[in-house]
Amino acid sequence: MKTVVNSWNEWDPLKHVIVGVADGCCIPPSEPASEAKIPADSDMLGMHGPRTQDSVDKANAQLDAFAEIMRKRGIVVDRPTPIDFSKPIATPDWENGSSFGCMPPRDVILTVGSEMLEATMSYRSRWFEYLCYRPLLSRYYDEDSNMRMESAPKPRLNDASFKSGYLSENITIQARLAMVADKNFVTTEVEPLFDAADVLRFGRDLFVQHGFTTNLKGIDWLRRHYRDHRVHALNFPGDPYPIHIDATFTPLRPGLILNNPERALPNDQQGIFKKNGWEIVEAARPAHNQPPPLCYSSVWLSMNVLVLDPKTVCVEASEVHTIDQIDKLGMEVIPVPFRDAYPFGGALHCATTDVYREGRCEDYFPHQ
Ligand code: GLY
């Protein structure tokens, strides 16, 4: 039998990938997890329901074109199967007006070696999203006898999982930043919670952002699950909405990471990188002052790039400063128009998840 699933890091040569689709994507109604995450001045506030067909078509056009760029370079591209996201959902504990979508597979599926793991997720609206990837994961499972199809324990996400009244709408950005610096996040520690997009893979070491979408129990679960790995928690106190690590900390190749200058990794957490000769470079400023309308993410999606191999990176086409910076760092940049897809769940890293990269599990951090 052939090996279908194999990926140990964020930069080895990519050969097989999943690219999300925008079909049927909804803005879910407010829920305990999301209240803390939508800025008070956001155009998302109070919005819910299916996104317009015109916006879905535009996002899909860019997703399809991105998939085609990769196919032309010999990368196999698979697509998920959307469920009906507009349908109200429920568990014995709660009901929610809709699901979200399946544009950002990176949020849900974590590939480490031959295993694809469905994350617990931390929003009610994203509880059933794994179903969109089951047809692909089941196929890989049938085709590759070494492939491990895993699911982290489904969380209850009842009221005990969230701090009640965590934030008022009128809280200042300074107060938010103080809470984040204090590691005071919206989730409690009653059950393991993590989104896959809070994890970065560096061979034997996994770096996980502790923030709004991943709690300490989730990081502990990952530590117990990946017994051959070293799992490290990271915090980025300058981010008022610490949701997913991939617009904050971006490894480009062994030894080189871009770090969001507004969300610098604190000195006391830099030791492992310094001891092992990794350079952490301040990322270039985004080219835009605002994200596109009805977008959950910040302008720092400029950093949400997809590394195709240690010399080649896909960067959003209008992010001229990022393109220039990565070019000067000696890598080939493939510009990919993608801003129409941003509101559906992020940029080029979010919109993909690895199935196969060449290479093996290496130790990039022998000095712990
Ligand atoms: N958390 C993703 C962003 O910066 O928008």
PDB file of N, CA, C and O in Angstrom, residues 279-350:
ATOM      1  N   GLU A 279      16.339  32.086  13.968  1.00  0.00           N
ATOM      2  CA  GLU A 279      16.217  33.542  13.897  1.00  0.00           C
ATOM      3  C   GLU A 279      14.731  33.907  13.858  1.00  0.00           C
ATOM      4  O   GLU A 279      13.967  33.341  13.058  1.00  0.00           O
ATOM      5  N   ILE A 280      14.348  34.827  14.731  1.00  0.00           N
ATOM      6  CA  ILE A 280      12.959  35.315  14.727  1.00  0.00           C
ATOM      7  C   ILE A 280      12.996  36.727  14.168  1.00  0.00           C
ATOM      8  O   ILE A 280      13.583  37.633  14.772  1.00  0.00           O
ATOM      9  N   VAL A 281      12.396  36.923  12.991  1.00  0.00           N
ATOM     10  CA  VAL A 281      12.464  38.198  12.270  1.00  0.00           C
ATOM     11  C   VAL A 281      11.107  38.887  12.383  1.00  0.00           C
ATOM     12  O   VAL A 281      10.065  38.242  12.250  1.00  0.00           O
ATOM     13  N   GLU A 282      11.130  40.211  12.613  1.00  0.00           N
ATOM     14  CA  GLU A 282       9.873  40.982  12.630  1.00  0.00           C
ATOM     15  C   GLU A 282       9.222  40.942  11.263  1.00  0.00           C
ATOM     16  O   GLU A 282       9.870  41.287  10.260  1.00  0.00           O
ATOM     17  N   ALA A 283       7.968  40.567  11.210  1.00  0.00           N
ATOM     18  CA  ALA A 283       7.266  40.532   9.919  1.00  0.00           C
ATOM     19  C   ALA A 283       7.038  41.946   9.399  1.00  0.00           C
ATOM     20  O   ALA A 283       6.838  42.885  10.178  1.00  0.00           O
ATOM     21  N   ALA A 284       7.035  42.087   8.082  1.00  0.00           N
ATOM     22  CA  ALA A 284       6.719  43.375   7.442  1.00  0.00           C
ATOM     23  C   ALA A 284       5.283  43.778   7.767  1.00  0.00           C
ATOM     24  O   ALA A 284       4.424  42.916   8.022  1.00  0.00           O
ATOM     25  N   ARG A 285       5.018  45.079   7.744  1.00  0.00           N
ATOM     26  CA  ARG A 285       3.656  45.578   7.980  1.00  0.00           C
ATOM     27  C   ARG A 285       2.722  45.073   6.882  1.00  0.00           C
ATOM     28  O   ARG A 285       3.137  44.927   5.728  1.00  0.00           O
ATOM     29  N   PRO A 286       1.457  44.840   7.219  1.00  0.00           N
ATOM     30  CA  PRO A 286       0.492  44.478   6.164  1.00  0.00           C
ATOM     31  C   PRO A 286       0.335  45.632   5.169  1.00  0.00           C
ATOM     32  O   PRO A 286       0.575  46.797   5.520  1.00  0.00           O
ATOM     33  N   ALA A 287      -0.100  45.330   3.964  1.00  0.00           N
ATOM     34  CA  ALA A 287      -0.295  46.374   2.947  1.00  0.00           C
ATOM     35  C   ALA A 287      -1.630  47.090   3.132  1.00  0.00           C
ATOM     36  O   ALA A 287      -1.871  48.115   2.503  1.00  0.00           O
ATOM     37  N   HIS A 288      -2.507  46.556   3.968  1.00  0.00           N
ATOM     38  CA  HIS A 288      -3.861  47.107   4.113  1.00  0.00           C
ATOM     39  C   HIS A 288      -4.073  47.642   5.523  1.00  0.00           C
ATOM     40  O   HIS A 288      -3.508  47.122   6.483  1.00  0.00           O
ATOM     41  N   ASN A 289      -4.934  48.664   5.627  1.00  0.00           N
ATOM     42  CA  ASN A 289      -5.281  49.202   6.948  1.00  0.00           C
ATOM     43  C   ASN A 289      -6.482  48.487   7.557  1.00  0.00           C
ATOM     44  O   ASN A 289      -6.742  48.606   8.747  1.00  0.00           O
ATOM     45  N   GLN A 290      -7.246  47.832   6.722  1.00  0.00           N
ATOM     46  CA  GLN A 290      -8.478  47.171   7.171  1.00  0.00           C
ATOM     47  C   GLN A 290      -8.569  45.799   6.535  1.00  0.00           C
ATOM     48  O   GLN A 290      -8.152  45.639   5.387  1.00  0.00           O
ATOM     49  N   PRO A 291      -9.157  44.830   7.261  1.00  0.00           N
ATOM     50  CA  PRO A 291      -9.497  43.579   6.560  1.00  0.00           C
ATOM     51  C   PRO A 291     -10.681  43.844   5.619  1.00  0.00           C
ATOM     52  O   PRO A 291     -11.335  44.892   5.739  1.00  0.00           O
ATOM     53  N   PRO A 292     -10.994  42.925   4.710  1.00  0.00           N
ATOM     54  CA  PRO A 292     -12.198  43.120   3.890  1.00  0.00           C
ATOM     55  C   PRO A 292     -13.454  43.087   4.770  1.00  0.00           C
ATOM     56  O   PRO A 292     -13.385  42.639   5.920  1.00  0.00           O
ATOM     57  N   PRO A 293     -14.606  43.566   4.249  1.00  0.00           N
ATOM     58  CA  PRO A 293     -15.836  43.560   5.057  1.00  0.00           C
ATOM     59  C   PRO A 293     -16.205  42.160   5.544  1.00  0.00           C
ATOM     60  O   PRO A 293     -15.907  41.161   4.894  1.00  0.00           O
ATOM     61  N   LEU A 294     -16.865  42.127   6.710  1.00  0.00           N
ATOM     62  CA  LEU A 294     -17.395  40.889   7.301  1.00  0.00           C
ATOM     63  C   LEU A 294     -16.337  39.794   7.441  1.00  0.00           C
ATOM     64  O   LEU A 294     -16.554  38.631   7.116  1.00  0.00           O
ATOM     65  N   CYS A 295     -15.169  40.227   7.937  1.00  0.00           N
ATOM     66  CA  CYS A 295     -14.038  39.314   8.090  1.00  0.00           C
ATOM     67  C   CYS A 295     -13.711  39.176   9.574  1.00  0.00           C
ATOM     68  O   CYS A 295     -13.633  40.172  10.282  1.00  0.00           O
ATOM     69  N   TYR A 296     -13.521  37.962  10.050  1.00  0.00           N
ATOM     70  CA  TYR A 296     -13.192  37.721  11.460  1.00  0.00           C
ATOM     71  C   TYR A 296     -11.750  38.092  11.785  1.00  0.00           C
ATOM     72  O   TYR A 296     -11.406  38.292  12.941  1.00  0.00           O
ATOM     73  N   SER A 297     -10.901  38.084  10.770  1.00  0.00           N
ATOM     74  CA  SER A 297      -9.464  38.160  11.023  1.00  0.00           C
ATOM     75  C   SER A 297      -8.967  39.594  10.903  1.00  0.00           C
ATOM     76  O   SER A 297      -9.672  40.488  10.458  1.00  0.00           O
ATOM     77  N   SER A 298      -7.702  39.771  11.258  1.00  0.00           N
ATOM     78  CA  SER A 298      -7.096  41.099  11.225  1.00  0.00           C
ATOM     79  C   SER A 298      -6.294  41.279   9.932  1.00  0.00           C
ATOM     80  O   SER A 298      -6.146  40.349   9.131  1.00  0.00           O
ATOM     81  N   VAL A 299      -5.736  42.475   9.772  1.00  0.00           N
ATOM     82  CA  VAL A 299      -4.898  42.743   8.589  1.00  0.00           C
ATOM     83  C   VAL A 299      -3.656  41.855   8.566  1.00  0.00           C
ATOM     84  O   VAL A 299      -3.007  41.725   7.525  1.00  0.00           O
ATOM     85  N   TRP A 300      -3.351  41.234   9.700  1.00  0.00           N
ATOM     86  CA  TRP A 300      -2.149  40.405   9.774  1.00  0.00           C
ATOM     87  C   TRP A 300      -2.295  39.065   9.060  1.00  0.00           C
ATOM     88  O   TRP A 300      -1.393  38.221   9.105  1.00  0.00           O
ATOM     89  N   LEU A 301      -3.419  38.881   8.359  1.00  0.00           N
ATOM     90  CA  LEU A 301      -3.483  37.728   7.454  1.00  0.00           C
ATOM     91  C   LEU A 301      -2.375  37.832   6.407  1.00  0.00           C
ATOM     92  O   LEU A 301      -2.093  36.867   5.693  1.00  0.00           O
ATOM     93  N   SER A 302      -1.757  38.996   6.314  1.00  0.00           N
ATOM     94  CA  SER A 302      -0.570  39.148   5.448  1.00  0.00           C
ATOM     95  C   SER A 302       0.483  38.080   5.765  1.00  0.00           C
ATOM     96  O   SER A 302       1.247  37.680   4.892  1.00  0.00           O
ATOM     97  N   MET A 303       0.541  37.656   7.019  1.00  0.00           N
ATOM     98  CA  MET A 303       1.557  36.671   7.442  1.00  0.00           C
ATOM     99  C   MET A 303       1.095  35.228   7.245  1.00  0.00           C
ATOM    100  O   MET A 303       1.858  34.303   7.482  1.00  0.00           O
ATOM    101  N   ASN A 304      -0.158  35.058   6.857  1.00  0.00           N
ATOM    102  CA  ASN A 304      -0.752  33.723   6.779  1.00  0.00           C
ATOM    103  C   ASN A 304      -0.429  33.118   5.403  1.00  0.00           C
ATOM    104  O   ASN A 304      -1.284  32.961   4.544  1.00  0.00           O
ATOM    105  N   VAL A 305       0.859  32.816   5.229  1.00  0.00           N
ATOM    106  CA  VAL A 305       1.361  32.368   3.926  1.00  0.00           C
ATOM    107  C   VAL A 305       1.440  30.836   3.912  1.00  0.00           C
ATOM    108  O   VAL A 305       1.469  30.204   4.965  1.00  0.00           O
ATOM    109  N   LEU A 306       1.493  30.257   2.722  1.00  0.00           N
ATOM    110  CA  LEU A 306       1.671  28.804   2.626  1.00  0.00           C
ATOM    111  C   LEU A 306       3.042  28.509   2.016  1.00  0.00           C
ATOM    112  O   LEU A 306       3.319  28.911   0.880  1.00  0.00           O
ATOM    113  N   VAL A 307       3.861  27.817   2.785  1.00  0.00           N
ATOM    114  CA  VAL A 307       5.193  27.433   2.309  1.00  0.00           C
ATOM    115  C   VAL A 307       5.052  26.147   1.484  1.00  0.00           C
ATOM    116  O   VAL A 307       4.540  25.145   1.978  1.00  0.00           O
ATOM    117  N   LEU A 308       5.499  26.207   0.228  1.00  0.00           N
ATOM    118  CA  LEU A 308       5.422  25.011  -0.635  1.00  0.00           C
ATOM    119  C   LEU A 308       6.663  24.142  -0.500  1.00  0.00           C
ATOM    120  O   LEU A 308       6.604  22.932  -0.702  1.00  0.00           O
ATOM    121  N   ASP A 309       7.793  24.777  -0.227  1.00  0.00           N
ATOM    122  CA  ASP A 309       9.045  24.070   0.075  1.00  0.00           C
ATOM    123  C   ASP A 309       9.985  25.119   0.653  1.00  0.00           C
ATOM    124  O   ASP A 309       9.653  26.308   0.644  1.00  0.00           O
ATOM    125  N   PRO A 310      11.155  24.730   1.165  1.00  0.00           N
ATOM    126  CA  PRO A 310      11.973  25.721   1.889  1.00  0.00           C
ATOM    127  C   PRO A 310      12.478  26.882   1.037  1.00  0.00           C
ATOM    128  O   PRO A 310      13.115  27.798   1.555  1.00  0.00           O
ATOM    129  N   LYS A 311      12.147  26.869  -0.263  1.00  0.00           N
ATOM    130  CA  LYS A 311      12.554  27.994  -1.115  1.00  0.00           C
ATOM    131  C   LYS A 311      11.372  28.703  -1.757  1.00  0.00           C
ATOM    132  O   LYS A 311      11.578  29.643  -2.527  1.00  0.00           O
ATOM    133  N   THR A 312      10.155  28.262  -1.501  1.00  0.00           N
ATOM    134  CA  THR A 312       9.001  28.757  -2.262  1.00  0.00           C
ATOM    135  C   THR A 312       7.800  29.004  -1.334  1.00  0.00           C
ATOM    136  O   THR A 312       7.415  28.100  -0.579  1.00  0.00           O
ATOM    137  N   VAL A 313       7.230  30.207  -1.442  1.00  0.00           N
ATOM    138  CA  VAL A 313       6.128  30.565  -0.542  1.00  0.00           C
ATOM    139  C   VAL A 313       4.991  31.219  -1.324  1.00  0.00           C
ATOM    140  O   VAL A 313       5.237  32.119  -2.144  1.00  0.00           O
ATOM    141  N   CYS A 314       3.759  30.810  -1.068  1.00  0.00           N
ATOM    142  CA  CYS A 314       2.587  31.499  -1.621  1.00  0.00           C
ATOM    143  C   CYS A 314       2.204  32.631  -0.676  1.00  0.00           C
ATOM    144  O   CYS A 314       2.003  32.409   0.531  1.00  0.00           O
ATOM    145  N   VAL A 315       2.096  33.849  -1.229  1.00  0.00           N
ATOM    146  CA  VAL A 315       1.752  35.038  -0.435  1.00  0.00           C
ATOM    147  C   VAL A 315       0.591  35.737  -1.138  1.00  0.00           C
ATOM    148  O   VAL A 315       0.538  35.762  -2.376  1.00  0.00           O
ATOM    149  N   GLU A 316      -0.335  36.304  -0.361  1.00  0.00           N
ATOM    150  CA  GLU A 316      -1.464  37.008  -0.975  1.00  0.00           C
ATOM    151  C   GLU A 316      -0.922  38.116  -1.893  1.00  0.00           C
ATOM    152  O   GLU A 316      -0.029  38.878  -1.507  1.00  0.00           O
ATOM    153  N   ALA A 317      -1.515  38.215  -3.093  1.00  0.00           N
ATOM    154  CA  ALA A 317      -0.910  39.022  -4.163  1.00  0.00           C
ATOM    155  C   ALA A 317      -0.806  40.514  -3.843  1.00  0.00           C
ATOM    156  O   ALA A 317       0.098  41.192  -4.348  1.00  0.00           O
ATOM    157  N   SER A 318      -1.713  41.048  -3.028  1.00  0.00           N
ATOM    158  CA  SER A 318      -1.652  42.496  -2.755  1.00  0.00           C
ATOM    159  C   SER A 318      -0.747  42.829  -1.568  1.00  0.00           C
ATOM    160  O   SER A 318      -0.534  43.999  -1.255  1.00  0.00           O
ATOM    161  N   GLU A 319      -0.203  41.812  -0.907  1.00  0.00           N
ATOM    162  CA  GLU A 319       0.638  42.045   0.290  1.00  0.00           C
ATOM    163  C   GLU A 319       2.077  42.355  -0.138  1.00  0.00           C
ATOM    164  O   GLU A 319       3.004  41.562   0.052  1.00  0.00           O
ATOM    165  N   VAL A 320       2.234  43.544  -0.699  1.00  0.00           N
ATOM    166  CA  VAL A 320       3.506  43.893  -1.344  1.00  0.00           C
ATOM    167  C   VAL A 320       4.676  43.928  -0.354  1.00  0.00           C
ATOM    168  O   VAL A 320       5.798  43.570  -0.715  1.00  0.00           O
ATOM    169  N   HIS A 321       4.418  44.340   0.889  1.00  0.00           N
ATOM    170  CA  HIS A 321       5.532  44.423   1.857  1.00  0.00           C
ATOM    171  C   HIS A 321       6.003  43.020   2.258  1.00  0.00           C
ATOM    172  O   HIS A 321       7.196  42.776   2.403  1.00  0.00           O
ATOM    173  N   THR A 322       5.042  42.116   2.429  1.00  0.00           N
ATOM    174  CA  THR A 322       5.396  40.731   2.773  1.00  0.00           C
ATOM    175  C   THR A 322       6.135  40.085   1.603  1.00  0.00           C
ATOM    176  O   THR A 322       7.139  39.381   1.797  1.00  0.00           O
ATOM    177  N   ILE A 323       5.636  40.340   0.405  1.00  0.00           N
ATOM    178  CA  ILE A 323       6.288  39.774  -0.793  1.00  0.00           C
ATOM    179  C   ILE A 323       7.731  40.255  -0.860  1.00  0.00           C
ATOM    180  O   ILE A 323       8.670  39.466  -1.058  1.00  0.00           O
ATOM    181  N   ASP A 324       7.918  41.550  -0.650  1.00  0.00           N
ATOM    182  CA  ASP A 324       9.263  42.129  -0.719  1.00  0.00           C
ATOM    183  C   ASP A 324      10.164  41.519   0.369  1.00  0.00           C
ATOM    184  O   ASP A 324      11.308  41.145   0.108  1.00  0.00           O
ATOM    185  N   GLN A 325       9.615  41.411   1.575  1.00  0.00           N
ATOM    186  CA  GLN A 325      10.421  40.869   2.680  1.00  0.00           C
ATOM    187  C   GLN A 325      10.847  39.424   2.400  1.00  0.00           C
ATOM    188  O   GLN A 325      12.017  39.065   2.568  1.00  0.00           O
ATOM    189  N   ILE A 326       9.912  38.598   1.954  1.00  0.00           N
ATOM    190  CA  ILE A 326      10.233  37.177   1.754  1.00  0.00           C
ATOM    191  C   ILE A 326      11.178  37.012   0.559  1.00  0.00           C
ATOM    192  O   ILE A 326      12.089  36.181   0.573  1.00  0.00           O
ATOM    193  N   ASP A 327      10.993  37.878  -0.431  1.00  0.00           N
ATOM    194  CA  ASP A 327      11.925  37.878  -1.577  1.00  0.00           C
ATOM    195  C   ASP A 327      13.349  38.187  -1.090  1.00  0.00           C
ATOM    196  O   ASP A 327      14.309  37.499  -1.440  1.00  0.00           O
ATOM    197  N   LYS A 328      13.459  39.197  -0.224  1.00  0.00           N
ATOM    198  CA  LYS A 328      14.787  39.571   0.289  1.00  0.00           C
ATOM    199  C   LYS A 328      15.375  38.478   1.195  1.00  0.00           C
ATOM    200  O   LYS A 328      16.595  38.402   1.364  1.00  0.00           O
ATOM    201  N   LEU A 329      14.508  37.674   1.780  1.00  0.00           N
ATOM    202  CA  LEU A 329      14.999  36.560   2.599  1.00  0.00           C
ATOM    203  C   LEU A 329      15.450  35.391   1.721  1.00  0.00           C
ATOM    204  O   LEU A 329      15.824  34.328   2.210  1.00  0.00           O
ATOM    205  N   GLY A 330      15.369  35.595   0.402  1.00  0.00           N
ATOM    206  CA  GLY A 330      15.958  34.628  -0.527  1.00  0.00           C
ATOM    207  C   GLY A 330      15.012  33.524  -0.964  1.00  0.00           C
ATOM    208  O   GLY A 330      15.478  32.475  -1.424  1.00  0.00           O
ATOM    209  N   MET A 331      13.704  33.779  -0.856  1.00  0.00           N
ATOM    210  CA  MET A 331      12.766  32.731  -1.266  1.00  0.00           C
ATOM    211  C   MET A 331      11.979  33.198  -2.487  1.00  0.00           C
ATOM    212  O   MET A 331      11.747  34.393  -2.676  1.00  0.00           O
ATOM    213  N   GLU A 332      11.553  32.231  -3.306  1.00  0.00           N
ATOM    214  CA  GLU A 332      10.688  32.571  -4.440  1.00  0.00           C
ATOM    215  C   GLU A 332       9.277  32.799  -3.905  1.00  0.00           C
ATOM    216  O   GLU A 332       8.779  31.988  -3.108  1.00  0.00           O
ATOM    217  N   VAL A 333       8.649  33.897  -4.334  1.00  0.00           N
ATOM    218  CA  VAL A 333       7.286  34.182  -3.884  1.00  0.00           C
ATOM    219  C   VAL A 333       6.314  33.947  -5.036  1.00  0.00           C
ATOM    220  O   VAL A 333       6.532  34.436  -6.144  1.00  0.00           O
ATOM    221  N   ILE A 334       5.252  33.194  -4.735  1.00  0.00           N
ATOM    222  CA  ILE A 334       4.170  33.023  -5.712  1.00  0.00           C
ATOM    223  C   ILE A 334       3.008  33.887  -5.231  1.00  0.00           C
ATOM    224  O   ILE A 334       2.420  33.609  -4.181  1.00  0.00           O
ATOM    225  N   PRO A 335       2.695  34.985  -5.959  1.00  0.00           N
ATOM    226  CA  PRO A 335       1.581  35.831  -5.509  1.00  0.00           C
ATOM    227  C   PRO A 335       0.245  35.173  -5.835  1.00  0.00           C
ATOM    228  O   PRO A 335       0.046  34.698  -6.946  1.00  0.00           O
ATOM    229  N   VAL A 336      -0.645  35.140  -4.858  1.00  0.00           N
ATOM    230  CA  VAL A 336      -1.948  34.477  -5.030  1.00  0.00           C
ATOM    231  C   VAL A 336      -3.054  35.461  -4.610  1.00  0.00           C
ATOM    232  O   VAL A 336      -3.152  35.808  -3.432  1.00  0.00           O
ATOM    233  N   PRO A 337      -3.883  35.934  -5.551  1.00  0.00           N
ATOM    234  CA  PRO A 337      -5.002  36.813  -5.154  1.00  0.00           C
ATOM    235  C   PRO A 337      -5.961  36.055  -4.231  1.00  0.00           C
ATOM    236  O   PRO A 337      -6.410  34.962  -4.585  1.00  0.00           O
ATOM    237  N   PHE A 338      -6.273  36.614  -3.047  1.00  0.00           N
ATOM    238  CA  PHE A 338      -7.042  35.806  -2.091  1.00  0.00           C
ATOM    239  C   PHE A 338      -7.928  36.627  -1.160  1.00  0.00           C
ATOM    240  O   PHE A 338      -8.606  36.068  -0.314  1.00  0.00           O
ATOM    241  N   ARG A 339      -7.943  37.960  -1.320  1.00  0.00           N
ATOM    242  CA  ARG A 339      -8.674  38.762  -0.322  1.00  0.00           C
ATOM    243  C   ARG A 339     -10.174  38.502  -0.327  1.00  0.00           C
ATOM    244  O   ARG A 339     -10.834  38.678   0.696  1.00  0.00           O
ATOM    245  N   ASP A 340     -10.729  38.075  -1.449  1.00  0.00           N
ATOM    246  CA  ASP A 340     -12.172  37.772  -1.468  1.00  0.00           C
ATOM    247  C   ASP A 340     -12.495  36.549  -0.605  1.00  0.00           C
ATOM    248  O   ASP A 340     -13.646  36.348  -0.210  1.00  0.00           O
ATOM    249  N   ALA A 341     -11.477  35.715  -0.347  1.00  0.00           N
ATOM    250  CA  ALA A 341     -11.718  34.514   0.470  1.00  0.00           C
ATOM    251  C   ALA A 341     -11.499  34.776   1.963  1.00  0.00           C
ATOM    252  O   ALA A 341     -11.946  33.985   2.799  1.00  0.00           O
ATOM    253  N   TYR A 342     -10.829  35.878   2.308  1.00  0.00           N
ATOM    254  CA  TYR A 342     -10.498  36.142   3.726  1.00  0.00           C
ATOM    255  C   TYR A 342     -11.710  36.047   4.669  1.00  0.00           C
ATOM    256  O   TYR A 342     -11.604  35.463   5.746  1.00  0.00           O
ATOM    257  N   PRO A 343     -12.859  36.660   4.297  1.00  0.00           N
ATOM    258  CA  PRO A 343     -13.977  36.655   5.259  1.00  0.00           C
ATOM    259  C   PRO A 343     -14.491  35.252   5.567  1.00  0.00           C
ATOM    260  O   PRO A 343     -15.202  35.052   6.555  1.00  0.00           O
ATOM    261  N   PHE A 344     -14.132  34.296   4.745  1.00  0.00           N
ATOM    262  CA  PHE A 344     -14.643  32.928   4.917  1.00  0.00           C
ATOM    263  C   PHE A 344     -13.782  32.105   5.881  1.00  0.00           C
ATOM    264  O   PHE A 344     -14.079  30.944   6.137  1.00  0.00           O
ATOM    265  N   GLY A 345     -12.726  32.723   6.414  1.00  0.00           N
ATOM    266  CA  GLY A 345     -11.961  31.993   7.433  1.00  0.00           C
ATOM    267  C   GLY A 345     -10.464  32.160   7.355  1.00  0.00           C
ATOM    268  O   GLY A 345      -9.742  31.395   7.991  1.00  0.00           O
ATOM    269  N   GLY A 346      -9.967  33.153   6.597  1.00  0.00           N
ATOM    270  CA  GLY A 346      -8.533  33.424   6.658  1.00  0.00           C
ATOM    271  C   GLY A 346      -7.849  33.399   5.312  1.00  0.00           C
ATOM    272  O   GLY A 346      -8.492  33.462   4.260  1.00  0.00           O
ATOM    273  N   ALA A 347      -6.522  33.295   5.360  1.00  0.00           N
ATOM    274  CA  ALA A 347      -5.736  33.385   4.129  1.00  0.00           C
ATOM    275  C   ALA A 347      -5.175  32.015   3.736  1.00  0.00           C
ATOM    276  O   ALA A 347      -5.796  30.978   3.994  1.00  0.00           O
ATOM    277  N   LEU A 348      -3.998  32.008   3.135  1.00  0.00           N
ATOM    278  CA  LEU A 348      -3.536  30.826   2.396  1.00  0.00           C
ATOM    279  C   LEU A 348      -3.165  29.650   3.306  1.00  0.00           C
ATOM    280  O   LEU A 348      -3.320  28.493   2.912  1.00  0.00           O
ATOM    281  N   HIS A 349      -2.668  29.944   4.508  1.00  0.00           N
ATOM    282  CA  HIS A 349      -2.361  28.849   5.449  1.00  0.00           C
ATOM    283  C   HIS A 349      -3.665  28.293   6.013  1.00  0.00           C
ATOM    284  O   HIS A 349      -3.877  27.074   6.039  1.00  0.00           O
ATOM    285  N   CYS A 350      -4.547  29.184   6.433  1.00  0.00           N
ATOM    286  CA  CYS A 350      -5.840  28.741   6.984  1.00  0.00           C
ATOM    287  C   CYS A 350      -6.622  27.900   5.973  1.00  0.00           C
ATOM    288  O   CYS A 350      -7.304  26.938   6.355  1.00  0.00           O
TER     289      CYS A 350
END
